[in-house]
Amino acid sequence: MEQERRTDIATEEDIRTLVDTFYGHVNQDDLLGPIFNEVVHVDWEHHLPNMYAFWSSVLFGSMAYKGQPFPKHLALPIERAHFTRWIALFIQTVEDLFAGPMAEQAKQKAASIANIFQMKMGLWAVPVVKP
């Protein structure tokens, strides 16, 4: 059976597909789901458009995201295992949906963001999560 050809991340609709699919996985995840839904009680109707804007800004330079994501994460009861799971789900989602230079950039940016957050939170001094 021939595998369906995946295209690269190229449009705002692709960003929405990536974000919606990824957070669908997060919501079902035994480790991450409770953080989002039971600890933070994320308002998904509000959060998802922020994530569309964030990833549009990161990948397309759209400057659509206005905010500082790190402070929101600082007080969360999260550990390295949460970041490891987050990046694994993100990378798997990208690989399931897309292929190409922008998809590779998305995986690299996500790993970099996870590493920076962990270093700022004192969870480790040297980044080890790689796409």
N, CA and C atoms as an extended XYZ file, in Angstrom:
393
Properties=species:S:1:pos:R:3:atomname:S:1:resname:S:1:resid:I:1 pbc="F F F"
N         0.842       -1.180        0.000 N   MET     1
C         0.000        0.000        0.000 CA  MET     1
C         0.887        1.243        0.000 C   MET     1
N         0.602        2.151       -0.897 N   GLU     2
C         1.400        3.376       -1.003 CA  GLU     2
C         0.972        4.373        0.064 C   GLU     2
N         1.978        4.946        0.742 N   GLN     3
C         1.677        5.929        1.779 CA  GLN     3
C         1.229        7.241        1.133 C   GLN     3
N         0.220        7.863        1.740 N   GLU     4
C        -0.279        9.142        1.248 CA  GLU     4
C         0.829       10.179        1.328 C   GLU     4
N         0.991       10.948        0.261 N   ARG     5
C         2.027       11.974        0.222 CA  ARG     5
C         1.619       13.150        1.109 C   ARG     5
N         2.494       13.487        2.049 N   ARG     6
C         2.243       14.606        2.949 CA  ARG     6
C         2.868       15.865        2.356 C   ARG     6
N         2.170       16.981        2.512 N   THR     7
C         2.696       18.258        2.052 CA  THR     7
C         3.326       18.990        3.233 C   THR     7
N         4.007       20.078        2.929 N   ASP     8
C         4.648       20.870        3.976 CA  ASP     8
C         3.631       21.815        4.618 C   ASP     8
N         4.009       22.358        5.752 N   ILE     9
C         3.202       23.384        6.418 CA  ILE     9
C         3.369       24.662        5.608 C   ILE     9
N         2.265       25.145        5.014 N   ALA    10
C         2.387       26.280        4.100 CA  ALA    10
C         1.340       27.369        4.301 C   ALA    10
N         0.273       27.061        5.025 N   THR    11
C        -0.828       28.019        5.136 CA  THR    11
C        -1.296       28.136        6.588 C   THR    11
N        -2.101       29.142        6.846 N   GLU    12
C        -2.703       29.296        8.167 CA  GLU    12
C        -3.611       28.102        8.473 C   GLU    12
N        -4.262       27.565        7.459 N   GLU    13
C        -5.096       26.377        7.657 CA  GLU    13
C        -4.238       25.186        8.105 C   GLU    13
N        -3.040       25.066        7.557 N   ASP    14
C        -2.124       24.007        8.002 CA  ASP    14
C        -1.767       24.182        9.475 C   ASP    14
N        -1.541       25.429        9.886 N   ILE    15
C        -1.252       25.711       11.298 CA  ILE    15
C        -2.429       25.264       12.166 C   ILE    15
N        -3.651       25.596       11.746 N   ARG    16
C        -4.835       25.204       12.515 CA  ARG    16
C        -4.949       23.682       12.597 C   ARG    16
N        -4.676       23.009       11.485 N   THR    17
C        -4.724       21.541       11.479 CA  THR    17
C        -3.698       20.963       12.447 C   THR    17
N        -2.483       21.490       12.412 N   LEU    18
C        -1.429       21.031       13.315 CA  LEU    18
C        -1.826       21.257       14.775 C   LEU    18
N        -2.234       22.465       15.100 N   VAL    19
C        -2.571       22.821       16.480 CA  VAL    19
C        -3.773       22.016       16.970 C   VAL    19
N        -4.822       21.939       16.169 N   ASP    20
C        -6.017       21.196       16.579 CA  ASP    20
C        -5.707       19.717       16.799 C   ASP    20
N        -4.940       19.128       15.896 N   THR    21
C        -4.598       17.715       16.009 CA  THR    21
C        -3.700       17.475       17.220 C   THR    21
N        -2.695       18.330       17.385 N   PHE    22
C        -1.774       18.189       18.507 CA  PHE    22
C        -2.512       18.287       19.842 C   PHE    22
N        -3.320       19.327       20.021 N   TYR    23
C        -4.010       19.480       21.296 CA  TYR    23
C        -5.108       18.434       21.489 C   TYR    23
N        -5.610       17.867       20.405 N   GLY    24
C        -6.493       16.715       20.528 CA  GLY    24
C        -5.752       15.546       21.176 C   GLY    24
N        -4.491       15.341       20.750 N   HIS    25
C        -3.661       14.295       21.366 CA  HIS    25
C        -3.337       14.634       22.813 C   HIS    25
N        -3.012       15.890       23.068 N   VAL    26
C        -2.690       16.328       24.433 CA  VAL    26
C        -3.873       16.056       25.362 C   VAL    26
N        -5.070       16.387       24.910 N   ASN    27
C        -6.266       16.183       25.732 CA  ASN    27
C        -6.487       14.716       26.100 C   ASN    27
N        -6.067       13.816       25.235 N   GLN    28
C        -6.251       12.383       25.470 CA  GLN    28
C        -5.078       11.752       26.212 C   GLN    28
N        -4.001       12.508       26.390 N   ASP    29
C        -2.780       11.961       26.977 CA  ASP    29
C        -2.909       11.833       28.496 C   ASP    29
N        -2.494       10.688       29.022 N   ASP    30
C        -2.603       10.428       30.466 CA  ASP    30
C        -1.734       11.359       31.308 C   ASP    30
N        -0.604       11.802       30.773 N   LEU    31
C         0.296       12.680       31.528 CA  LEU    31
C        -0.064       14.156       31.348 C   LEU    31
N        -0.288       14.564       30.107 N   LEU    32
C        -0.505       15.984       29.821 CA  LEU    32
C        -1.958       16.430       29.978 C   LEU    32
N        -2.884       15.578       29.630 N   GLY    33
C        -4.298       15.941       29.698 CA  GLY    33
C        -4.711       16.503       31.050 C   GLY    33
N        -4.351       15.848       32.146 N   PRO    34
C        -4.744       16.380       33.456 CA  PRO    34
C        -4.173       17.763       33.769 C   PRO    34
N        -2.986       18.062       33.292 N   ILE    35
C        -2.406       19.399       33.526 CA  ILE    35
C        -3.273       20.452       32.846 C   ILE    35
N        -3.618       20.214       31.591 N   PHE    36
C        -4.401       21.179       30.830 CA  PHE    36
C        -5.842       21.274       31.326 C   PHE    36
N        -6.423       20.132       31.654 N   ASN    37
C        -7.862       20.099       31.906 CA  ASN    37
C        -8.260       20.105       33.376 C   ASN    37
N        -7.409       19.584       34.256 N   GLU    38
C        -7.771       19.515       35.675 CA  GLU    38
C        -7.012       20.526       36.529 C   GLU    38
N        -5.784       20.858       36.131 N   VAL    39
C        -4.991       21.825       36.897 CA  VAL    39
C        -5.259       23.240       36.390 C   VAL    39
N        -5.068       23.444       35.096 N   VAL    40
C        -5.197       24.778       34.509 CA  VAL    40
C        -6.635       25.087       34.097 C   VAL    40
N        -7.407       24.067       33.788 N   HIS    41
C        -8.775       24.245       33.280 CA  HIS    41
C        -8.758       25.155       32.049 C   HIS    41
N        -7.982       24.749       31.058 N   VAL    42
C        -7.816       25.548       29.844 CA  VAL    42
C        -9.165       25.779       29.168 C   VAL    42
N        -9.394       27.016       28.802 N   ASP    43
C       -10.547       27.401       27.986 CA  ASP    43
C       -10.110       27.216       26.533 C   ASP    43
N       -10.410       26.044       25.985 N   TRP    44
C        -9.900       25.683       24.657 CA  TRP    44
C       -10.375       26.644       23.569 C   TRP    44
N       -11.572       27.163       23.698 N   GLU    45
C       -12.097       28.101       22.701 CA  GLU    45
C       -11.224       29.361       22.633 C   GLU    45
N       -10.640       29.731       23.757 N   HIS    46
C        -9.750       30.890       23.815 CA  HIS    46
C        -8.291       30.492       23.534 C   HIS    46
N        -7.886       29.335       24.033 N   HIS    47
C        -6.490       28.907       23.932 CA  HIS    47
C        -6.077       28.557       22.502 C   HIS    47
N        -6.917       27.830       21.790 N   LEU    48
C        -6.525       27.378       20.453 CA  LEU    48
C        -6.236       28.538       19.498 C   LEU    48
N        -7.069       29.585       19.428 N   PRO    49
C        -6.701       30.718       18.561 CA  PRO    49
C        -5.373       31.369       18.961 C   PRO    49
N        -5.062       31.393       20.255 N   ASN    50
C        -3.751       31.901       20.680 CA  ASN    50
C        -2.631       31.020       20.144 C   ASN    50
N        -2.855       29.719       20.140 N   MET    51
C        -1.838       28.797       19.631 CA  MET    51
C        -1.702       28.910       18.109 C   MET    51
N        -2.809       29.155       17.402 N   TYR    52
C        -2.709       29.402       15.956 CA  TYR    52
C        -1.823       30.619       15.720 C   TYR    52
N        -2.076       31.683       16.471 N   ALA    53
C        -1.295       32.918       16.314 CA  ALA    53
C         0.163       32.686       16.694 C   ALA    53
N         0.393       31.939       17.780 N   PHE    54
C         1.757       31.665       18.218 CA  PHE    54
C         2.542       30.931       17.127 C   PHE    54
N         1.989       29.832       16.623 N   TRP    55
C         2.724       29.049       15.623 CA  TRP    55
C         2.802       29.759       14.279 C   TRP    55
N         1.826       30.588       13.956 N   SER    56
C         1.921       31.410       12.753 CA  SER    56
C         3.088       32.389       12.884 C   SER    56
N         3.227       32.961       14.062 N   SER    57
C         4.338       33.889       14.311 CA  SER    57
C         5.678       33.168       14.269 C   SER    57
N         5.750       32.004       14.901 N   VAL    58
C         7.005       31.241       14.954 CA  VAL    58
C         7.417       30.764       13.566 C   VAL    58
N         6.482       30.219       12.807 N   LEU    59
C         6.827       29.597       11.525 CA  LEU    59
C         6.767       30.540       10.330 C   LEU    59
N         5.810       31.464       10.348 N   PHE    60
C         5.626       32.341        9.186 CA  PHE    60
C         6.065       33.772        9.440 C   PHE    60
N         6.457       34.082       10.681 N   GLY    61
C         6.848       35.450       11.000 CA  GLY    61
C         5.696       36.423       10.920 C   GLY    61
N         4.478       35.946       11.171 N   SER    62
C         3.283       36.776       10.980 CA  SER    62
C         3.112       37.861       12.044 C   SER    62
N         3.793       37.706       13.176 N   MET    63
C         3.661       38.643       14.298 CA  MET    63
C         2.228       38.668       14.833 C   MET    63
N         1.475       37.605       14.588 N   ALA    64
C         0.082       37.542       15.039 CA  ALA    64
C        -0.025       37.329       16.544 C   ALA    64
N         0.973       36.672       17.134 N   TYR    65
C         0.915       36.376       18.572 CA  TYR    65
C         1.409       37.568       19.359 C   TYR    65
N         0.593       37.961       20.306 N   LYS    66
C         0.952       39.048       21.219 CA  LYS    66
C         0.908       38.489       22.628 C   LYS    66
N         2.040       38.251       23.202 N   GLY    67
C         2.041       37.701       24.546 CA  GLY    67
C         3.392       37.127       24.911 C   GLY    67
N         3.472       36.626       26.106 N   GLN    68
C         4.681       35.999       26.623 CA  GLN    68
C         4.296       34.631       27.161 C   GLN    68
N         4.633       33.568       26.444 N   PRO    69
C         4.176       32.250       26.863 CA  PRO    69
C         4.864       31.716       28.121 C   PRO    69
N         6.112       32.073       28.363 N   PHE    70
C         6.829       31.462       29.478 CA  PHE    70
C         6.201       31.707       30.846 C   PHE    70
N         5.854       32.938       31.219 N   PRO    71
C         5.313       33.155       32.571 CA  PRO    71
C         4.095       32.287       32.888 C   PRO    71
N         3.286       31.981       31.884 N   LYS    72
C         2.098       31.155       32.103 CA  LYS    72
C         2.465       29.726       32.489 C   LYS    72
N         3.653       29.293       32.092 N   HIS    73
C         4.077       27.923       32.361 CA  HIS    73
C         4.867       27.786       33.661 C   HIS    73
N         5.400       28.887       34.137 N   LEU    74
C         6.316       28.848       35.279 CA  LEU    74
C         5.700       28.248       36.540 C   LEU    74
N         4.452       28.553       36.812 N   ALA    75
C         3.818       28.095       38.054 CA  ALA    75
C         3.185       26.709       37.939 C   ALA    75
N         3.255       26.105       36.774 N   LEU    76
C         2.601       24.806       36.589 CA  LEU    76
C         3.367       23.687       37.283 C   LEU    76
N         2.656       22.678       37.767 N   PRO    77
C         3.308       21.523       38.392 CA  PRO    77
C         3.803       20.544       37.322 C   PRO    77
N         4.813       20.986       36.571 N   ILE    78
C         5.327       20.149       35.486 CA  ILE    78
C         6.805       19.858       35.695 C   ILE    78
N         7.208       18.722       35.131 N   GLU    79
C         8.573       18.227       35.262 CA  GLU    79
C         9.125       17.909       33.881 C   GLU    79
N        10.354       17.412       33.862 N   ARG    80
C        10.974       17.034       32.585 CA  ARG    80
C        10.115       16.053       31.808 C   ARG    80
N         9.483       15.111       32.520 N   ALA    81
C         8.658       14.104       31.845 CA  ALA    81
C         7.527       14.746       31.050 C   ALA    81
N         6.972       15.833       31.558 N   HIS    82
C         5.907       16.531       30.830 CA  HIS    82
C         6.449       17.140       29.544 C   HIS    82
N         7.622       17.751       29.617 N   PHE    83
C         8.225       18.325       28.413 CA  PHE    83
C         8.593       17.243       27.412 C   PHE    83
N         9.130       16.140       27.915 N   THR    84
C         9.505       15.035       27.032 CA  THR    84
C         8.283       14.511       26.298 C   THR    84
N         7.184       14.355       27.010 N   ARG    85
C         5.954       13.867       26.390 CA  ARG    85
C         5.391       14.904       25.423 C   ARG    85
N         5.415       16.179       25.819 N   TRP    86
C         4.906       17.258       24.963 CA  TRP    86
C         5.639       17.267       23.622 C   TRP    86
N         6.969       17.225       23.676 N   ILE    87
C         7.738       17.300       22.429 CA  ILE    87
C         7.557       16.030       21.596 C   ILE    87
N         7.455       14.884       22.249 N   ALA    88
C         7.220       13.640       21.500 CA  ALA    88
C         5.882       13.690       20.765 C   ALA    88
N         4.838       14.167       21.451 N   LEU    89
C         3.524       14.290       20.804 CA  LEU    89
C         3.546       15.310       19.675 C   LEU    89
N         4.243       16.418       19.906 N   PHE    90
C         4.301       17.461       18.873 CA  PHE    90
C         5.013       16.932       17.630 C   PHE    90
N         6.169       16.325       17.836 N   ILE    91
C         6.942       15.800       16.702 CA  ILE    91
C         6.140       14.733       15.960 C   ILE    91
N         5.507       13.825       16.706 N   GLN    92
C         4.712       12.781       16.057 CA  GLN    92
C         3.561       13.381       15.260 C   GLN    92
N         2.920       14.400       15.808 N   THR    93
C         1.819       15.056       15.100 CA  THR    93
C         2.306       15.685       13.805 C   THR    93
N         3.420       16.412       13.869 N   VAL    94
C         3.975       17.016       12.658 CA  VAL    94
C         4.288       15.934       11.633 C   VAL    94
N         4.955       14.871       12.073 N   GLU    95
C         5.347       13.813       11.140 CA  GLU    95
C         4.154       13.079       10.548 C   GLU    95
N         3.085       12.942       11.317 N   ASP    96
C         1.873       12.294       10.800 CA  ASP    96
C         1.178       13.136        9.738 C   ASP    96
N         1.280       14.462        9.864 N   LEU    97
C         0.509       15.354        8.994 CA  LEU    97
C         1.293       15.987        7.856 C   LEU    97
N         2.580       16.273        8.077 N   PHE    98
C         3.334       17.099        7.132 CA  PHE    98
C         4.725       16.526        6.861 C   PHE    98
N         5.301       16.976        5.758 N   ALA    99
C         6.684       16.654        5.436 CA  ALA    99
C         7.253       17.797        4.614 C   ALA    99
N         8.473       18.204        4.946 N   GLY   100
C         9.131       19.270        4.199 CA  GLY   100
C         9.918       20.169        5.121 C   GLY   100
N        10.563       21.183        4.553 N   PRO   101
C        11.413       22.075        5.345 CA  PRO   101
C        10.684       22.807        6.471 C   PRO   101
N         9.463       23.256        6.238 N   MET   102
C         8.741       23.978        7.290 CA  MET   102
C         8.325       23.009        8.401 C   MET   102
N         7.976       21.783        8.041 N   ALA   103
C         7.658       20.772        9.051 CA  ALA   103
C         8.885       20.494        9.920 C   ALA   103
N        10.042       20.401        9.288 N   GLU   104
C        11.278       20.190       10.054 CA  GLU   104
C        11.553       21.389       10.964 C   GLU   104
N        11.308       22.580       10.445 N   GLN   105
C        11.508       23.782       11.258 CA  GLN   105
C        10.552       23.795       12.450 C   GLN   105
N         9.323       23.371       12.239 N   ALA   106
C         8.350       23.327       13.339 CA  ALA   106
C         8.849       22.403       14.447 C   ALA   106
N         9.371       21.244       14.082 N   LYS   107
C         9.884       20.304       15.086 CA  LYS   107
C        11.085       20.892       15.819 C   LYS   107
N        11.968       21.544       15.080 N   GLN   108
C        13.149       22.155       15.704 CA  GLN   108
C        12.759       23.296       16.636 C   GLN   108
N        11.836       24.134       16.199 N   LYS   109
C        11.391       25.259       17.027 CA  LYS   109
C        10.717       24.753       18.303 C   LYS   109
N         9.882       23.737       18.176 N   ALA   110
C         9.200       23.189       19.350 CA  ALA   110
C        10.214       22.630       20.351 C   ALA   110
N        11.208       21.903       19.863 N   ALA   111
C        12.237       21.356       20.753 CA  ALA   111
C        13.018       22.475       21.419 C   ALA   111
N        13.332       23.517       20.660 N   SER   112
C        14.066       24.652       21.216 CA  SER   112
C        13.252       25.353       22.303 C   SER   112
N        11.971       25.568       22.053 N   ILE   113
C        11.093       26.207       23.033 CA  ILE   113
C        11.030       25.353       24.297 C   ILE   113
N        10.848       24.054       24.129 N   ALA   114
C        10.789       23.151       25.293 CA  ALA   114
C        12.091       23.213       26.085 C   ALA   114
N        13.210       23.235       25.394 N   ASN   115
C        14.511       23.304       26.078 CA  ASN   115
C        14.674       24.613       26.846 C   ASN   115
N        14.319       25.706       26.216 N   ILE   116
C        14.451       27.016       26.868 CA  ILE   116
C        13.563       27.080       28.111 C   ILE   116
N        12.324       26.622       27.982 N   PHE   117
C        11.414       26.626       29.134 CA  PHE   117
C        11.991       25.789       30.278 C   PHE   117
N        12.499       24.615       29.952 N   GLN   118
C        13.051       23.749       30.994 CA  GLN   118
C        14.266       24.378       31.668 C   GLN   118
N        15.119       25.001       30.887 N   MET   119
C        16.293       25.654       31.476 CA  MET   119
C        15.855       26.801       32.384 C   MET   119
N        14.898       27.609       31.920 N   LYS   120
C        14.410       28.725       32.730 CA  LYS   120
C        13.724       28.251       34.006 C   LYS   120
N        13.139       27.065       33.966 N   MET   121
C        12.441       26.516       35.122 CA  MET   121
C        13.379       25.738       36.048 C   MET   121
N        14.647       25.656       35.656 N   GLY   122
C        15.622       24.957       36.480 CA  GLY   122
C        15.494       23.449       36.423 C   GLY   122
N        14.874       22.931       35.371 N   LEU   123
C        14.699       21.493       35.264 CA  LEU   123
C        15.936       20.799       34.700 C   LEU   123
N        16.786       21.566       34.055 N   TRP   124
C        18.101       21.078       33.648 CA  TRP   124
C        18.921       22.229       33.118 C   TRP   124
N        20.209       22.034       33.087 N   ALA   125
C        21.115       23.098       32.671 CA  ALA   125
C        21.528       22.964       31.213 C   ALA   125
N        21.462       21.765       30.668 N   VAL   126
C        21.894       21.519       29.299 CA  VAL   126
C        20.747       20.893       28.529 C   VAL   126
N        20.374       21.472       27.381 N   PRO   127
C        19.268       20.898       26.614 CA  PRO   127
C        19.598       19.507       26.090 C   PRO   127
N        18.640       18.604       26.210 N   VAL   128
C        18.840       17.270       25.670 CA  VAL   128
C        17.690       16.823       24.755 C   VAL   128
N        16.567       17.515       24.747 N   VAL   129
C        15.449       17.136       23.882 CA  VAL   129
C        15.756       17.628       22.477 C   VAL   129
N        15.774       16.701       21.535 N   LYS   130
C        16.030       17.054       20.145 CA  LYS   130
C        14.944       16.473       19.279 C   LYS   130
N        14.634       17.130       18.156 N   PRO   131
C        13.595       16.599       17.262 CA  PRO   131
C        14.055       15.335       16.579 C   PRO   131
